[in-house]
């Protein structure tokens, strides 16, 4: 029979989200709600098993309420006769996954099948599957059953990418193409990707809820295992986006920057908008003020100014020569141009912005 797996990783319960400020607490709570929705998805998709390939947690000491929700998640799937197979990632707590837990019943995991170096293999006979712990750095053959009797269960590998280097899923697929694995579930990387080599399918399912800037949506993998290679569909999960988007300004539209950002607003969007392009010297872009003015329209808003400052010091410019403002602009233009590195240039630009605000009567800087 065909077997359906719900495969996810990188939920990272307990993550602090420092770049979201006060909103970090809300997103941390959302991770717990997303975990519950994954049980709903497993039932809706009639999944035969759930596979978690690392980083269920994202903190060394989970809160009691988080652990309670995890126990309820596993208990709900157990009561629905859906086995859960998982392994620990580098972010998972030793208090739950550590070696000293081997002798007890792992109450926090509610009977889930945990794979690790000490217990690398588990068979689920009624599904015809063998789940295998895999080291990404040591490809080796994984064979099961008795081929002479025609009984060879399908091997599903679980691995977690635990280094800081970028995950090259194509290289992983090349390395494991002849190991006998039908589906290799890889965690540790928040990006969704699928690679196939002959009868092998390798998948990084992404993150069920966005974790960092640039992740527009959460995702999991819905896997169908039957004859031929495993088939993977990307499942949309989560309720928020943590988008990173460039906004290119011109000398003509820079003064409309607030309206341009406001046009993207929605309450479920965390947006890091990076301003690029050109900005005339008389237009003051204050990221903190924009965030304050528009922040309530977004889940969270972060503005980063990377525009090129264009200061018109000609006779027809906005800052005439001989005036206090004109003299200030010319001095600061020279200082910005003379800045030896990017950090110094940003420092001088900030000084220019604050000084222009004072000279134009916009008040005292905070």
mmCIF file of C-alpha atoms in Angstrom:
data_model
loop_
_atom_site.group_PDB
_atom_site.id
_atom_site.type_symbol
_atom_site.label_atom_id
_atom_site.label_comp_id
_atom_site.label_asym_id
_atom_site.label_seq_id
_atom_site.Cartn_x
_atom_site.Cartn_y
_atom_site.Cartn_z
ATOM 1 C CA UNK A 1 0.000 0.000 0.000
ATOM 2 C CA UNK A 2 1.005 3.623 -0.385
ATOM 3 C CA UNK A 3 2.142 5.265 2.839
ATOM 4 C CA UNK A 4 1.634 8.940 3.668
ATOM 5 C CA UNK A 5 4.102 10.711 5.951
ATOM 6 C CA UNK A 6 3.876 14.170 7.448
ATOM 7 C CA UNK A 7 7.478 15.343 7.700
ATOM 8 C CA UNK A 8 8.495 18.499 9.525
ATOM 9 C CA UNK A 9 11.503 19.928 11.337
ATOM 10 C CA UNK A 10 12.808 23.226 12.706
ATOM 11 C CA UNK A 11 9.754 24.176 14.756
ATOM 12 C CA UNK A 12 12.167 25.383 17.474
ATOM 13 C CA UNK A 13 9.729 25.759 20.327
ATOM 14 C CA UNK A 14 10.941 28.300 22.880
ATOM 15 C CA UNK A 15 12.915 30.421 20.403
ATOM 16 C CA UNK A 16 13.270 33.960 21.791
ATOM 17 C CA UNK A 17 13.068 36.007 18.539
ATOM 18 C CA UNK A 18 15.226 38.917 19.794
ATOM 19 C CA UNK A 19 14.869 40.854 16.521
ATOM 20 C CA UNK A 20 11.095 41.051 17.023
ATOM 21 C CA UNK A 21 11.347 42.970 20.294
ATOM 22 C CA UNK A 22 8.125 42.754 22.344
ATOM 23 C CA UNK A 23 6.529 40.789 19.519
ATOM 24 C CA UNK A 24 8.944 37.918 20.159
ATOM 25 C CA UNK A 25 6.660 36.678 22.939
ATOM 26 C CA UNK A 26 3.715 36.537 20.504
ATOM 27 C CA UNK A 27 5.676 34.595 17.904
ATOM 28 C CA UNK A 28 6.977 32.202 20.555
ATOM 29 C CA UNK A 29 3.376 31.493 21.593
ATOM 30 C CA UNK A 30 2.455 31.031 17.930
ATOM 31 C CA UNK A 31 4.965 28.185 17.628
ATOM 32 C CA UNK A 32 3.004 26.230 20.232
ATOM 33 C CA UNK A 33 -0.257 26.879 18.379
ATOM 34 C CA UNK A 34 1.381 25.778 15.135
ATOM 35 C CA UNK A 35 2.447 22.512 16.774
ATOM 36 C CA UNK A 36 -1.197 21.803 17.591
ATOM 37 C CA UNK A 37 -2.200 22.618 14.006
ATOM 38 C CA UNK A 38 0.325 20.058 12.752
ATOM 39 C CA UNK A 39 -1.609 17.343 14.581
ATOM 40 C CA UNK A 40 -4.736 18.617 12.799
ATOM 41 C CA UNK A 41 -2.891 18.395 9.481
ATOM 42 C CA UNK A 42 -1.696 14.833 10.132
ATOM 43 C CA UNK A 43 -5.291 13.754 10.780
ATOM 44 C CA UNK A 44 -6.676 15.681 7.798
ATOM 45 C CA UNK A 45 -4.094 14.139 5.449
ATOM 46 C CA UNK A 46 -4.670 10.640 6.873
ATOM 47 C CA UNK A 47 -0.962 10.403 7.607
ATOM 48 C CA UNK A 48 0.271 6.930 8.504
ATOM 49 C CA UNK A 49 3.203 8.388 10.462
ATOM 50 C CA UNK A 50 4.751 11.718 11.445
ATOM 51 C CA UNK A 51 8.486 12.279 11.008
ATOM 52 C CA UNK A 52 10.360 15.048 12.888
ATOM 53 C CA UNK A 53 13.946 15.415 11.699
ATOM 54 C CA UNK A 54 15.424 17.639 14.397
ATOM 55 C CA UNK A 55 15.002 20.933 16.260
ATOM 56 C CA UNK A 56 11.553 20.374 17.710
ATOM 57 C CA UNK A 57 12.811 22.765 20.389
ATOM 58 C CA UNK A 58 14.895 25.900 20.044
ATOM 59 C CA UNK A 59 15.994 26.449 23.643
ATOM 60 C CA UNK A 60 17.971 24.532 26.305
ATOM 61 C CA UNK A 61 15.243 24.696 28.983
ATOM 62 C CA UNK A 62 11.666 24.573 27.659
ATOM 63 C CA UNK A 63 8.956 26.226 29.735
ATOM 64 C CA UNK A 64 6.564 23.892 31.586
ATOM 65 C CA UNK A 65 3.666 25.092 29.456
ATOM 66 C CA UNK A 66 5.601 24.271 26.284
ATOM 67 C CA UNK A 67 6.403 20.767 27.521
ATOM 68 C CA UNK A 68 2.743 20.250 28.372
ATOM 69 C CA UNK A 69 1.750 21.181 24.825
ATOM 70 C CA UNK A 70 4.373 18.798 23.416
ATOM 71 C CA UNK A 71 3.050 15.947 25.560
ATOM 72 C CA UNK A 72 -0.477 16.678 24.374
ATOM 73 C CA UNK A 73 0.701 16.682 20.736
ATOM 74 C CA UNK A 74 2.333 13.269 21.014
ATOM 75 C CA UNK A 75 -0.545 11.846 23.066
ATOM 76 C CA UNK A 76 -3.081 13.011 20.496
ATOM 77 C CA UNK A 77 -1.242 11.276 17.660
ATOM 78 C CA UNK A 78 -0.672 8.158 19.742
ATOM 79 C CA UNK A 79 -4.395 7.961 20.525
ATOM 80 C CA UNK A 80 -5.068 8.277 16.782
ATOM 81 C CA UNK A 81 -2.702 5.353 16.091
ATOM 82 C CA UNK A 82 -0.253 7.607 14.202
ATOM 83 C CA UNK A 83 3.334 6.751 15.186
ATOM 84 C CA UNK A 84 5.774 9.652 15.554
ATOM 85 C CA UNK A 85 9.445 9.134 14.708
ATOM 86 C CA UNK A 86 11.932 11.831 15.632
ATOM 87 C CA UNK A 87 15.536 12.634 16.310
ATOM 88 C CA UNK A 88 17.199 15.470 18.161
ATOM 89 C CA UNK A 89 18.857 18.440 16.518
ATOM 90 C CA UNK A 90 21.569 20.675 17.922
ATOM 91 C CA UNK A 91 18.975 23.038 19.430
ATOM 92 C CA UNK A 92 17.007 20.359 21.245
ATOM 93 C CA UNK A 93 17.447 20.243 25.047
ATOM 94 C CA UNK A 94 19.530 17.599 26.759
ATOM 95 C CA UNK A 95 16.906 17.525 29.513
ATOM 96 C CA UNK A 96 14.542 15.838 27.058
ATOM 97 C CA UNK A 97 16.870 14.106 24.587
ATOM 98 C CA UNK A 98 20.047 13.601 26.621
ATOM 99 C CA UNK A 99 21.657 10.183 27.232
ATOM 100 C CA UNK A 100 20.462 10.124 30.834
ATOM 101 C CA UNK A 101 16.917 9.923 29.481
ATOM 102 C CA UNK A 102 17.502 6.560 27.776
ATOM 103 C CA UNK A 103 16.451 4.473 30.773
ATOM 104 C CA UNK A 104 13.073 6.062 31.414
ATOM 105 C CA UNK A 105 9.853 6.337 29.451
ATOM 106 C CA UNK A 106 10.549 9.860 28.163
ATOM 107 C CA UNK A 107 7.299 11.245 29.482
ATOM 108 C CA UNK A 108 7.678 14.477 27.510
ATOM 109 C CA UNK A 109 7.702 12.521 24.235
ATOM 110 C CA UNK A 110 4.650 10.367 25.087
ATOM 111 C CA UNK A 111 5.818 7.118 23.501
ATOM 112 C CA UNK A 112 7.317 8.581 20.336
ATOM 113 C CA UNK A 113 10.017 6.594 18.556
ATOM 114 C CA UNK A 114 13.312 8.375 19.169
ATOM 115 C CA UNK A 115 16.259 7.627 16.933
ATOM 116 C CA UNK A 116 19.846 8.419 17.893
ATOM 117 C CA UNK A 117 23.309 6.862 17.835
ATOM 118 C CA UNK A 118 22.400 4.390 20.567
ATOM 119 C CA UNK A 119 19.073 3.446 18.994
ATOM 120 C CA UNK A 120 19.586 4.039 15.272
ATOM 121 C CA UNK A 121 16.819 1.898 13.798
ATOM 122 C CA UNK A 122 13.139 1.209 14.374
ATOM 123 C CA UNK A 123 10.735 -0.863 12.307
ATOM 124 C CA UNK A 124 7.034 -0.135 11.921
ATOM 125 C CA UNK A 125 6.045 -3.472 10.468
ATOM 126 C CA UNK A 126 2.417 -2.755 9.626
ATOM 127 C CA UNK A 127 3.602 0.105 7.383
ATOM 128 C CA UNK A 128 6.445 -1.888 5.832
ATOM 129 C CA UNK A 129 8.892 0.856 6.889
ATOM 130 C CA UNK A 130 12.194 0.926 8.699
ATOM 131 C CA UNK A 131 13.250 4.299 10.107
ATOM 132 C CA UNK A 132 17.003 4.807 10.239
ATOM 133 C CA UNK A 133 19.156 7.390 12.015
ATOM 134 C CA UNK A 134 21.617 8.758 9.459
ATOM 135 C CA UNK A 135 24.839 10.743 9.757
ATOM 136 C CA UNK A 136 25.083 13.161 6.839
ATOM 137 C CA UNK A 137 28.880 13.008 6.965
ATOM 138 C CA UNK A 138 29.061 9.193 6.665
ATOM 139 C CA UNK A 139 26.947 7.755 3.834
ATOM 140 C CA UNK A 140 26.718 3.972 4.036
ATOM 141 C CA UNK A 141 24.411 1.227 2.762
ATOM 142 C CA UNK A 142 21.236 0.700 4.728
ATOM 143 C CA UNK A 143 19.688 -2.659 3.845
ATOM 144 C CA UNK A 144 16.921 -4.501 5.639
ATOM 145 C CA UNK A 145 14.942 -7.703 5.368
ATOM 146 C CA UNK A 146 15.671 -10.833 3.413
ATOM 147 C CA UNK A 147 15.885 -10.158 -0.322
ATOM 148 C CA UNK A 148 15.807 -13.917 -1.076
ATOM 149 C CA UNK A 149 12.304 -14.075 0.398
ATOM 150 C CA UNK A 150 11.236 -10.911 -1.352
ATOM 151 C CA UNK A 151 10.779 -9.030 1.909
ATOM 152 C CA UNK A 152 12.619 -5.748 2.009
ATOM 153 C CA UNK A 153 10.973 -2.957 3.991
ATOM 154 C CA UNK A 154 11.309 0.576 2.700
ATOM 155 C CA UNK A 155 14.020 2.567 4.498
ATOM 156 C CA UNK A 156 13.225 6.117 5.646
ATOM 157 C CA UNK A 157 16.316 7.945 6.875
ATOM 158 C CA UNK A 158 16.313 10.798 9.390
ATOM 159 C CA UNK A 159 19.212 13.247 9.574
ATOM 160 C CA UNK A 160 19.814 16.735 10.922
ATOM 161 C CA UNK A 161 22.194 19.306 9.502
ATOM 162 C CA UNK A 162 23.831 20.634 12.671
ATOM 163 C CA UNK A 163 26.675 22.792 11.340
ATOM 164 C CA UNK A 164 26.761 26.502 10.560
ATOM 165 C CA UNK A 165 27.621 25.818 6.913
ATOM 166 C CA UNK A 166 24.847 26.122 4.344
ATOM 167 C CA UNK A 167 23.049 22.877 3.582
ATOM 168 C CA UNK A 168 23.803 21.593 0.083
ATOM 169 C CA UNK A 169 20.897 19.224 -0.427
ATOM 170 C CA UNK A 170 22.034 18.360 -3.935
ATOM 171 C CA UNK A 171 25.360 17.120 -2.574
ATOM 172 C CA UNK A 172 23.516 15.124 0.085
ATOM 173 C CA UNK A 173 21.407 13.481 -2.609
ATOM 174 C CA UNK A 174 24.516 12.577 -4.614
ATOM 175 C CA UNK A 175 26.204 11.089 -1.544
ATOM 176 C CA UNK A 176 23.225 8.936 -0.519
ATOM 177 C CA UNK A 177 21.969 7.930 -3.975
ATOM 178 C CA UNK A 178 23.127 4.305 -3.649
ATOM 179 C CA UNK A 179 22.565 3.690 0.067
ATOM 180 C CA UNK A 180 19.209 1.931 -0.245
ATOM 181 C CA UNK A 181 17.248 4.752 1.380
ATOM 182 C CA UNK A 182 13.959 5.636 -0.299
ATOM 183 C CA UNK A 183 13.258 8.869 1.557
ATOM 184 C CA UNK A 184 15.810 10.910 3.511
ATOM 185 C CA UNK A 185 14.210 13.435 5.884
ATOM 186 C CA UNK A 186 16.701 16.217 6.636
ATOM 187 C CA UNK A 187 16.267 18.856 9.335
ATOM 188 C CA UNK A 188 18.337 21.761 10.561
ATOM 189 C CA UNK A 189 17.820 24.135 7.626
ATOM 190 C CA UNK A 190 14.732 26.407 7.515
ATOM 191 C CA UNK A 191 14.528 26.362 3.715
ATOM 192 C CA UNK A 192 12.261 23.995 1.783
ATOM 193 C CA UNK A 193 14.026 21.894 -0.855
ATOM 194 C CA UNK A 194 13.646 18.519 -2.566
ATOM 195 C CA UNK A 195 16.223 16.525 -4.528
ATOM 196 C CA UNK A 196 15.802 13.191 -6.304
ATOM 197 C CA UNK A 197 18.402 10.688 -7.452
ATOM 198 C CA UNK A 198 17.115 7.460 -9.009
ATOM 199 C CA UNK A 199 14.942 5.895 -6.279
ATOM 200 C CA UNK A 200 16.083 8.296 -3.557
ATOM 201 C CA UNK A 201 14.160 11.405 -2.531
ATOM 202 C CA UNK A 202 15.834 13.853 -0.135
ATOM 203 C CA UNK A 203 13.827 16.644 1.472
ATOM 204 C CA UNK A 204 14.383 19.578 3.779
ATOM 205 C CA UNK A 205 10.806 20.505 4.794
ATOM 206 C CA UNK A 206 11.516 24.091 5.834
ATOM 207 C CA UNK A 207 10.087 25.487 9.070
ATOM 208 C CA UNK A 208 6.391 25.138 10.022
ATOM 209 C CA UNK A 209 6.322 28.741 11.246
ATOM 210 C CA UNK A 210 8.716 31.465 10.000
ATOM 211 C CA UNK A 211 11.728 31.875 12.270
ATOM 212 C CA UNK A 212 13.838 34.599 10.693
ATOM 213 C CA UNK A 213 13.691 37.490 8.257
ATOM 214 C CA UNK A 214 13.240 36.359 4.684
ATOM 215 C CA UNK A 215 10.848 33.489 5.414
ATOM 216 C CA UNK A 216 7.565 34.403 3.766
ATOM 217 C CA UNK A 217 5.671 31.298 4.884
ATOM 218 C CA UNK A 218 5.897 28.157 6.971
ATOM 219 C CA UNK A 219 6.044 24.727 5.357
ATOM 220 C CA UNK A 220 6.111 20.972 5.900
ATOM 221 C CA UNK A 221 6.508 18.017 3.543
ATOM 222 C CA UNK A 222 3.642 15.679 2.686
ATOM 223 C CA UNK A 223 5.300 12.489 1.480
ATOM 224 C CA UNK A 224 3.744 9.610 -0.470
ATOM 225 C CA UNK A 225 5.740 6.377 -0.510
ATOM 226 C CA UNK A 226 4.643 3.609 -2.868
ATOM 227 C CA UNK A 227 6.120 2.188 -6.021
ATOM 228 C CA UNK A 228 8.938 4.230 -7.521
ATOM 229 C CA UNK A 229 10.478 7.315 -5.915
ATOM 230 C CA UNK A 230 8.755 8.992 -2.983
ATOM 231 C CA UNK A 231 6.608 11.956 -3.986
ATOM 232 C CA UNK A 232 6.712 15.181 -1.992
ATOM 233 C CA UNK A 233 4.226 18.041 -1.839
ATOM 234 C CA UNK A 234 4.938 21.213 0.069
ATOM 235 C CA UNK A 235 2.305 21.915 2.713
ATOM 236 C CA UNK A 236 1.649 25.523 3.730
ATOM 237 C CA UNK A 237 1.585 25.946 7.499
ATOM 238 C CA UNK A 238 1.824 28.755 10.048
ATOM 239 C CA UNK A 239 -0.078 32.026 10.161
ATOM 240 C CA UNK A 240 2.586 34.736 9.828
ATOM 241 C CA UNK A 241 5.290 35.899 7.455
ATOM 242 C CA UNK A 242 8.701 37.313 8.385
ATOM 243 C CA UNK A 243 9.518 38.909 5.058
ATOM 244 C CA UNK A 244 12.643 40.782 4.017
ATOM 245 C CA UNK A 245 12.003 43.059 1.052
ATOM 246 C CA UNK A 246 13.990 45.698 -0.780
ATOM 247 C CA UNK A 247 12.349 49.047 -1.540
ATOM 248 C CA UNK A 248 14.253 51.034 -4.160
ATOM 249 C CA UNK A 249 13.841 54.783 -3.807
ATOM 250 C CA UNK A 250 14.504 57.462 -6.381
ATOM 251 C CA UNK A 251 15.046 61.192 -6.090
ATOM 252 C CA UNK A 252 11.423 61.574 -7.188
ATOM 253 C CA UNK A 253 9.687 59.184 -4.781
ATOM 254 C CA UNK A 254 11.934 59.212 -1.695
ATOM 255 C CA UNK A 255 9.651 61.695 0.048
ATOM 256 C CA UNK A 256 6.820 59.142 -0.279
ATOM 257 C CA UNK A 257 8.698 56.417 1.591
ATOM 258 C CA UNK A 258 6.137 56.204 4.412
ATOM 259 C CA UNK A 259 3.275 55.688 1.967
ATOM 260 C CA UNK A 260 5.263 53.115 -0.018
ATOM 261 C CA UNK A 261 5.882 51.049 3.115
ATOM 262 C CA UNK A 262 2.319 51.499 4.378
ATOM 263 C CA UNK A 263 1.003 50.019 1.131
ATOM 264 C CA UNK A 264 2.481 46.649 2.153
ATOM 265 C CA UNK A 265 0.934 46.596 5.621
ATOM 266 C CA UNK A 266 -1.066 43.715 7.016
ATOM 267 C CA UNK A 267 -1.378 42.558 10.581
ATOM 268 C CA UNK A 268 0.107 39.081 10.058
ATOM 269 C CA UNK A 269 3.247 40.417 8.323
ATOM 270 C CA UNK A 270 6.549 40.927 10.040
ATOM 271 C CA UNK A 271 8.478 43.050 7.551
ATOM 272 C CA UNK A 272 12.123 44.003 7.410
ATOM 273 C CA UNK A 273 12.190 46.578 4.629
ATOM 274 C CA UNK A 274 15.612 47.578 3.316
ATOM 275 C CA UNK A 275 15.633 50.961 1.637
ATOM 276 C CA UNK A 276 17.961 51.160 -1.344
ATOM 277 C CA UNK A 277 18.430 53.523 -4.254
ATOM 278 C CA UNK A 278 18.867 57.302 -3.938
ATOM 279 C CA UNK A 279 17.589 59.817 -1.423
ATOM 280 C CA UNK A 280 17.878 63.612 -1.856
ATOM 281 C CA UNK A 281 19.652 65.409 0.952
ATOM 282 C CA UNK A 282 16.623 67.434 2.028
ATOM 283 C CA UNK A 283 14.470 64.303 2.580
ATOM 284 C CA UNK A 284 15.078 62.947 6.058
ATOM 285 C CA UNK A 285 14.539 59.213 6.361
ATOM 286 C CA UNK A 286 14.279 58.283 10.020
ATOM 287 C CA UNK A 287 13.817 54.499 10.365
ATOM 288 C CA UNK A 288 12.778 54.740 14.025
ATOM 289 C CA UNK A 289 10.088 57.317 13.227
ATOM 290 C CA UNK A 290 8.741 55.218 10.341
ATOM 291 C CA UNK A 291 8.620 52.153 12.576
ATOM 292 C CA UNK A 292 6.776 54.118 15.240
ATOM 293 C CA UNK A 293 4.284 55.598 12.799
ATOM 294 C CA UNK A 294 3.472 52.407 10.897
ATOM 295 C CA UNK A 295 4.306 49.653 13.382
ATOM 296 C CA UNK A 296 0.710 49.136 14.544
ATOM 297 C CA UNK A 297 -0.306 48.178 10.981
ATOM 298 C CA UNK A 298 2.158 45.271 10.866
ATOM 299 C CA UNK A 299 2.848 42.323 13.114
ATOM 300 C CA UNK A 300 6.314 43.869 13.338
ATOM 301 C CA UNK A 301 8.155 46.437 11.224
ATOM 302 C CA UNK A 302 11.875 46.996 10.908
ATOM 303 C CA UNK A 303 13.290 49.642 8.560
ATOM 304 C CA UNK A 304 16.919 49.606 7.427
ATOM 305 C CA UNK A 305 18.204 52.588 5.470
ATOM 306 C CA UNK A 306 20.783 51.695 2.825
ATOM 307 C CA UNK A 307 20.029 54.518 0.388
ATOM 308 C CA UNK A 308 22.683 56.620 -1.265
ATOM 309 C CA UNK A 309 22.432 60.175 -0.002
ATOM 310 C CA UNK A 310 22.410 62.706 -2.878
ATOM 311 C CA UNK A 311 23.168 66.202 -1.598
ATOM 312 C CA UNK A 312 22.614 69.005 -4.100
ATOM 313 C CA UNK A 313 25.070 71.757 -3.221
ATOM 314 C CA UNK A 314 24.596 73.678 -6.452
ATOM 315 C CA UNK A 315 23.272 77.219 -6.638
ATOM 316 C CA UNK A 316 19.777 75.929 -7.502
ATOM 317 C CA UNK A 317 19.692 73.321 -4.747
ATOM 318 C CA UNK A 318 17.373 73.131 -1.782
ATOM 319 C CA UNK A 319 20.067 74.379 0.588
ATOM 320 C CA UNK A 320 21.433 77.735 -0.677
ATOM 321 C CA UNK A 321 25.069 78.606 -0.143
ATOM 322 C CA UNK A 322 25.758 81.084 2.642
ATOM 323 C CA UNK A 323 22.883 79.986 4.865
ATOM 324 C CA UNK A 324 23.389 78.048 8.103
ATOM 325 C CA UNK A 325 21.603 75.086 6.581
ATOM 326 C CA UNK A 326 23.586 75.339 3.356
ATOM 327 C CA UNK A 327 26.910 75.508 5.157
ATOM 328 C CA UNK A 328 25.981 72.547 7.356
ATOM 329 C CA UNK A 329 24.982 70.442 4.348
ATOM 330 C CA UNK A 330 28.252 71.163 2.546
ATOM 331 C CA UNK A 331 30.368 70.275 5.578
ATOM 332 C CA UNK A 332 28.478 67.022 6.130
ATOM 333 C CA UNK A 333 28.590 66.152 2.438
ATOM 334 C CA UNK A 334 32.377 66.369 2.593
ATOM 335 C CA UNK A 335 32.498 64.248 5.756
ATOM 336 C CA UNK A 336 30.259 61.547 4.311
ATOM 337 C CA UNK A 337 32.307 61.373 1.120
ATOM 338 C CA UNK A 338 35.541 61.171 3.113
ATOM 339 C CA UNK A 339 34.355 58.344 5.356
ATOM 340 C CA UNK A 340 36.826 55.496 5.100
ATOM 341 C CA UNK A 341 34.453 52.558 5.633
ATOM 342 C CA UNK A 342 30.777 51.649 5.677
ATOM 343 C CA UNK A 343 30.407 51.950 9.448
ATOM 344 C CA UNK A 344 31.910 55.419 9.481
ATOM 345 C CA UNK A 345 29.744 56.445 6.538
ATOM 346 C CA UNK A 346 26.602 55.282 8.358
ATOM 347 C CA UNK A 347 27.722 57.199 11.464
ATOM 348 C CA UNK A 348 28.180 60.394 9.475
ATOM 349 C CA UNK A 349 24.826 59.908 7.741
ATOM 350 C CA UNK A 350 23.108 59.571 11.093
ATOM 351 C CA UNK A 351 24.804 62.739 12.310
ATOM 352 C CA UNK A 352 23.621 64.475 9.136
ATOM 353 C CA UNK A 353 20.055 63.284 9.676
ATOM 354 C CA UNK A 354 19.933 64.411 13.286
ATOM 355 C CA UNK A 355 21.490 67.786 12.481
ATOM 356 C CA UNK A 356 19.116 68.414 9.596
ATOM 357 C CA UNK A 357 16.184 67.565 11.806
ATOM 358 C CA UNK A 358 17.274 70.160 14.372
ATOM 359 C CA UNK A 359 18.005 72.840 11.784
ATOM 360 C CA UNK A 360 14.683 72.271 10.054
ATOM 361 C CA UNK A 361 12.816 72.564 13.325
ATOM 362 C CA UNK A 362 11.841 68.920 13.792
ATOM 363 C CA UNK A 363 12.745 68.894 17.489
ATOM 364 C CA UNK A 364 15.419 67.409 19.648
ATOM 365 C CA UNK A 365 16.574 63.909 18.782
ATOM 366 C CA UNK A 366 15.691 61.206 21.318
#
